[in-house]
Amino acid sequence: MTLKLKTVTYSNAYIDLSREELLEQVSQVMSDKRFTHVKGVEQAALELAERYGANLEQVSIAALLHDFAKEQSDEEMRDIIISENMDLELLQYGNNIWHGPVGAVVVRNQFSIQDQDILDAIRHHTVGSPNMGIVEQIIYLADYIEPNRTFKGVDKARKLAENDMTKGIAYATLKTLKHLLNENVKIYPKAIETYNAWVVQKQEELHD
Ligand code: GDP
Ligand code: FE
Ligand code: FE
């Protein structure tokens, strides 16, 4: 059986490039391994977008750009955090937390992307946010379940994502937070807010 790759033709409503041109530019700022991951996130995200009725073009662009800043140097990232008047609390973290918010600024400047759904999806893809819209939800979850991910629990996350996006997000959020706590790393406060909103509050609402 051959698996058909999903694709989408860009209208120029969100970015002044074709999908192929965007892919080429993305490939130039990251390793082959990360580029493969990014293409996997796009496939997973397009599947979720079809299933849950999101805009395929917004989802494709956000997916292809979500890790755009990940291979920038810490120095470049710190400069952007300061020059863009971002929350200075960020400076206490590192690349893992920076590349989302910094990436949103970089792609806005480099590709003149104005669409807030796309920018928010990139900004929040690592730690999520309490009030994620559908494009943000899809990128957050697709980053976790994309086909190249192999960690324990990913199949459960994929199954949940197929049936109920909220449950998929809750599962991914809980697993990530537990993992971080196990590793004794510093938790970004927004990750806790995402946990409170998606793991605690949404489940309580289900049982009301
Ligand atoms: P990737 O860019 O595709 O590798 O994936 P993500 O952007 O989702 O995550 C990047 C890294 O950040 C992963 O190793 C996460 O475990 C880590 N991460 C997520 N939330 C936090 C947090 O609150 N604190 C810290 N220190 N790391 C986090
Ligand atoms: Fe990332
Ligand atoms: Fe990623």
PDB file of N, CA and C and ligand atoms in Angstrom, residues 34 37 66-67 70 93 96-97 99 125-127 143 149 176 179-180 185-188 191, ligand 1:
ATOM      1  N   ARG A  34      15.247  17.527  11.354  1.00  0.00           N
ATOM      2  CA  ARG A  34      14.185  18.429  11.789  1.00  0.00           C
ATOM      3  C   ARG A  34      13.220  18.722  10.635  1.00  0.00           C
ATOM      4  N   HIS A  37      10.820  16.005  10.451  1.00  0.00           N
ATOM      5  CA  HIS A  37       9.833  16.202  11.526  1.00  0.00           C
ATOM      6  C   HIS A  37       8.785  17.235  11.114  1.00  0.00           C
ATOM      7  N   HIS A  66       6.446  25.995  12.167  1.00  0.00           N
ATOM      8  CA  HIS A  66       6.373  25.991  13.639  1.00  0.00           C
ATOM      9  C   HIS A  66       7.745  25.924  14.315  1.00  0.00           C
ATOM     10  N   ASP A  67       8.710  25.246  13.699  1.00  0.00           N
ATOM     11  CA  ASP A  67      10.054  25.162  14.294  1.00  0.00           C
ATOM     12  C   ASP A  67      11.074  25.998  13.514  1.00  0.00           C
ATOM     13  N   LYS A  70      14.081  27.264  15.459  1.00  0.00           N
ATOM     14  CA  LYS A  70      14.676  26.342  16.437  1.00  0.00           C
ATOM     15  C   LYS A  70      16.198  26.254  16.339  1.00  0.00           C
ATOM     16  N   TYR A  93      14.699  31.015  30.601  1.00  0.00           N
ATOM     17  CA  TYR A  93      14.540  29.693  29.991  1.00  0.00           C
ATOM     18  C   TYR A  93      15.553  29.557  28.854  1.00  0.00           C
ATOM     19  N   ASN A  96      14.248  25.717  24.051  1.00  0.00           N
ATOM     20  CA  ASN A  96      13.002  24.954  24.016  1.00  0.00           C
ATOM     21  C   ASN A  96      11.778  25.850  24.184  1.00  0.00           C
ATOM     22  N   ILE A  97      11.886  26.819  25.081  1.00  0.00           N
ATOM     23  CA  ILE A  97      10.757  27.714  25.337  1.00  0.00           C
ATOM     24  C   ILE A  97      10.768  28.906  24.380  1.00  0.00           C
ATOM     25  N   HIS A  99      11.832  29.100  21.073  1.00  0.00           N
ATOM     26  CA  HIS A  99      11.707  29.007  19.611  1.00  0.00           C
ATOM     27  C   HIS A  99      10.269  29.186  19.124  1.00  0.00           C
ATOM     28  N   HIS A 125       3.129  26.560  20.251  1.00  0.00           N
ATOM     29  CA  HIS A 125       3.146  25.130  19.913  1.00  0.00           C
ATOM     30  C   HIS A 125       3.864  24.267  20.960  1.00  0.00           C
ATOM     31  N   THR A 126       4.761  24.843  21.748  1.00  0.00           N
ATOM     32  CA  THR A 126       5.516  24.023  22.709  1.00  0.00           C
ATOM     33  C   THR A 126       4.770  23.842  24.029  1.00  0.00           C
ATOM     34  N   VAL A 127       4.275  24.944  24.597  1.00  0.00           N
ATOM     35  CA  VAL A 127       3.646  24.845  25.930  1.00  0.00           C
ATOM     36  C   VAL A 127       2.137  24.993  25.888  1.00  0.00           C
ATOM     37  N   ASP A 143       2.323  18.252  16.545  1.00  0.00           N
ATOM     38  CA  ASP A 143       3.739  18.229  16.914  1.00  0.00           C
ATOM     39  C   ASP A 143       4.022  17.009  17.797  1.00  0.00           C
ATOM     40  N   ARG A 149       7.356  10.453  15.384  1.00  0.00           N
ATOM     41  CA  ARG A 149       7.497  10.334  16.845  1.00  0.00           C
ATOM     42  C   ARG A 149       7.365   8.864  17.237  1.00  0.00           C
ATOM     43  N   THR A 176       3.555  15.286  28.867  1.00  0.00           N
ATOM     44  CA  THR A 176       4.710  16.190  28.753  1.00  0.00           C
ATOM     45  C   THR A 176       5.073  16.761  30.113  1.00  0.00           C
ATOM     46  N   HIS A 179       6.681  14.202  32.314  1.00  0.00           N
ATOM     47  CA  HIS A 179       8.054  13.978  31.846  1.00  0.00           C
ATOM     48  C   HIS A 179       8.983  15.086  32.339  1.00  0.00           C
ATOM     49  N   LEU A 180       8.531  16.327  32.221  1.00  0.00           N
ATOM     50  CA  LEU A 180       9.368  17.458  32.637  1.00  0.00           C
ATOM     51  C   LEU A 180       9.624  17.417  34.142  1.00  0.00           C
ATOM     52  N   VAL A 185      13.272  19.697  35.391  1.00  0.00           N
ATOM     53  CA  VAL A 185      13.577  20.936  34.657  1.00  0.00           C
ATOM     54  C   VAL A 185      12.580  22.021  35.047  1.00  0.00           C
ATOM     55  N   LYS A 186      12.942  23.236  34.753  1.00  0.00           N
ATOM     56  CA  LYS A 186      12.117  24.384  35.110  1.00  0.00           C
ATOM     57  C   LYS A 186      10.861  24.411  34.228  1.00  0.00           C
ATOM     58  N   ILE A 187       9.704  24.523  34.859  1.00  0.00           N
ATOM     59  CA  ILE A 187       8.443  24.532  34.112  1.00  0.00           C
ATOM     60  C   ILE A 187       8.068  25.972  33.782  1.00  0.00           C
ATOM     61  N   TYR A 188       7.772  26.218  32.516  1.00  0.00           N
ATOM     62  CA  TYR A 188       7.331  27.548  32.097  1.00  0.00           C
ATOM     63  C   TYR A 188       5.889  27.739  32.592  1.00  0.00           C
ATOM     64  N   ALA A 191       2.865  26.546  30.746  1.00  0.00           N
ATOM     65  CA  ALA A 191       2.646  25.102  30.650  1.00  0.00           C
ATOM     66  C   ALA A 191       1.699  24.643  31.767  1.00  0.00           C
TER      67      ALA A 191
HETATM   68  P1  GDP B   1      10.099  20.176  19.059  1.00  0.00           P
HETATM   69  O1  GDP B   1      10.489  21.624  18.880  1.00  0.00           O
HETATM   70  O2  GDP B   1       9.444  19.578  17.862  1.00  0.00           O
HETATM   71  O3  GDP B   1      11.237  19.338  19.556  1.00  0.00           O
HETATM   72  O4  GDP B   1       8.973  20.090  20.212  1.00  0.00           O
HETATM   73  P2  GDP B   1       8.394  21.199  21.203  1.00  0.00           P
HETATM   74  O5  GDP B   1       8.548  22.559  20.648  1.00  0.00           O
HETATM   75  O6  GDP B   1       7.003  20.773  21.552  1.00  0.00           O
HETATM   76  O7  GDP B   1       9.240  21.020  22.534  1.00  0.00           O
HETATM   77  C1  GDP B   1      10.587  21.341  22.650  1.00  0.00           C
HETATM   78  C2  GDP B   1      11.092  20.866  23.983  1.00  0.00           C
HETATM   79  O8  GDP B   1      10.611  21.709  25.041  1.00  0.00           O
HETATM   80  C3  GDP B   1      10.659  19.453  24.369  1.00  0.00           C
HETATM   81  O9  GDP B   1      11.815  18.742  24.771  1.00  0.00           O
HETATM   82  C4  GDP B   1       9.710  19.666  25.535  1.00  0.00           C
HETATM   83  O10 GDP B   1       9.731  18.590  26.435  1.00  0.00           O
HETATM   84  C5  GDP B   1      10.285  20.924  26.153  1.00  0.00           C
HETATM   85  N1  GDP B   1       9.347  21.664  27.024  1.00  0.00           N
HETATM   86  C6  GDP B   1       7.997  21.799  26.913  1.00  0.00           C
HETATM   87  N2  GDP B   1       7.481  22.516  27.942  1.00  0.00           N
HETATM   88  C7  GDP B   1       8.519  22.865  28.724  1.00  0.00           C
HETATM   89  C8  GDP B   1       8.649  23.581  29.972  1.00  0.00           C
HETATM   90  O11 GDP B   1       7.697  24.079  30.576  1.00  0.00           O
HETATM   91  N3  GDP B   1       9.908  23.718  30.496  1.00  0.00           N
HETATM   92  C9  GDP B   1      11.015  23.192  29.881  1.00  0.00           C
HETATM   93  N4  GDP B   1      12.195  23.366  30.462  1.00  0.00           N
HETATM   94  N5  GDP B   1      10.940  22.513  28.710  1.00  0.00           N
HETATM   95  C10 GDP B   1       9.724  22.332  28.153  1.00  0.00           C
END
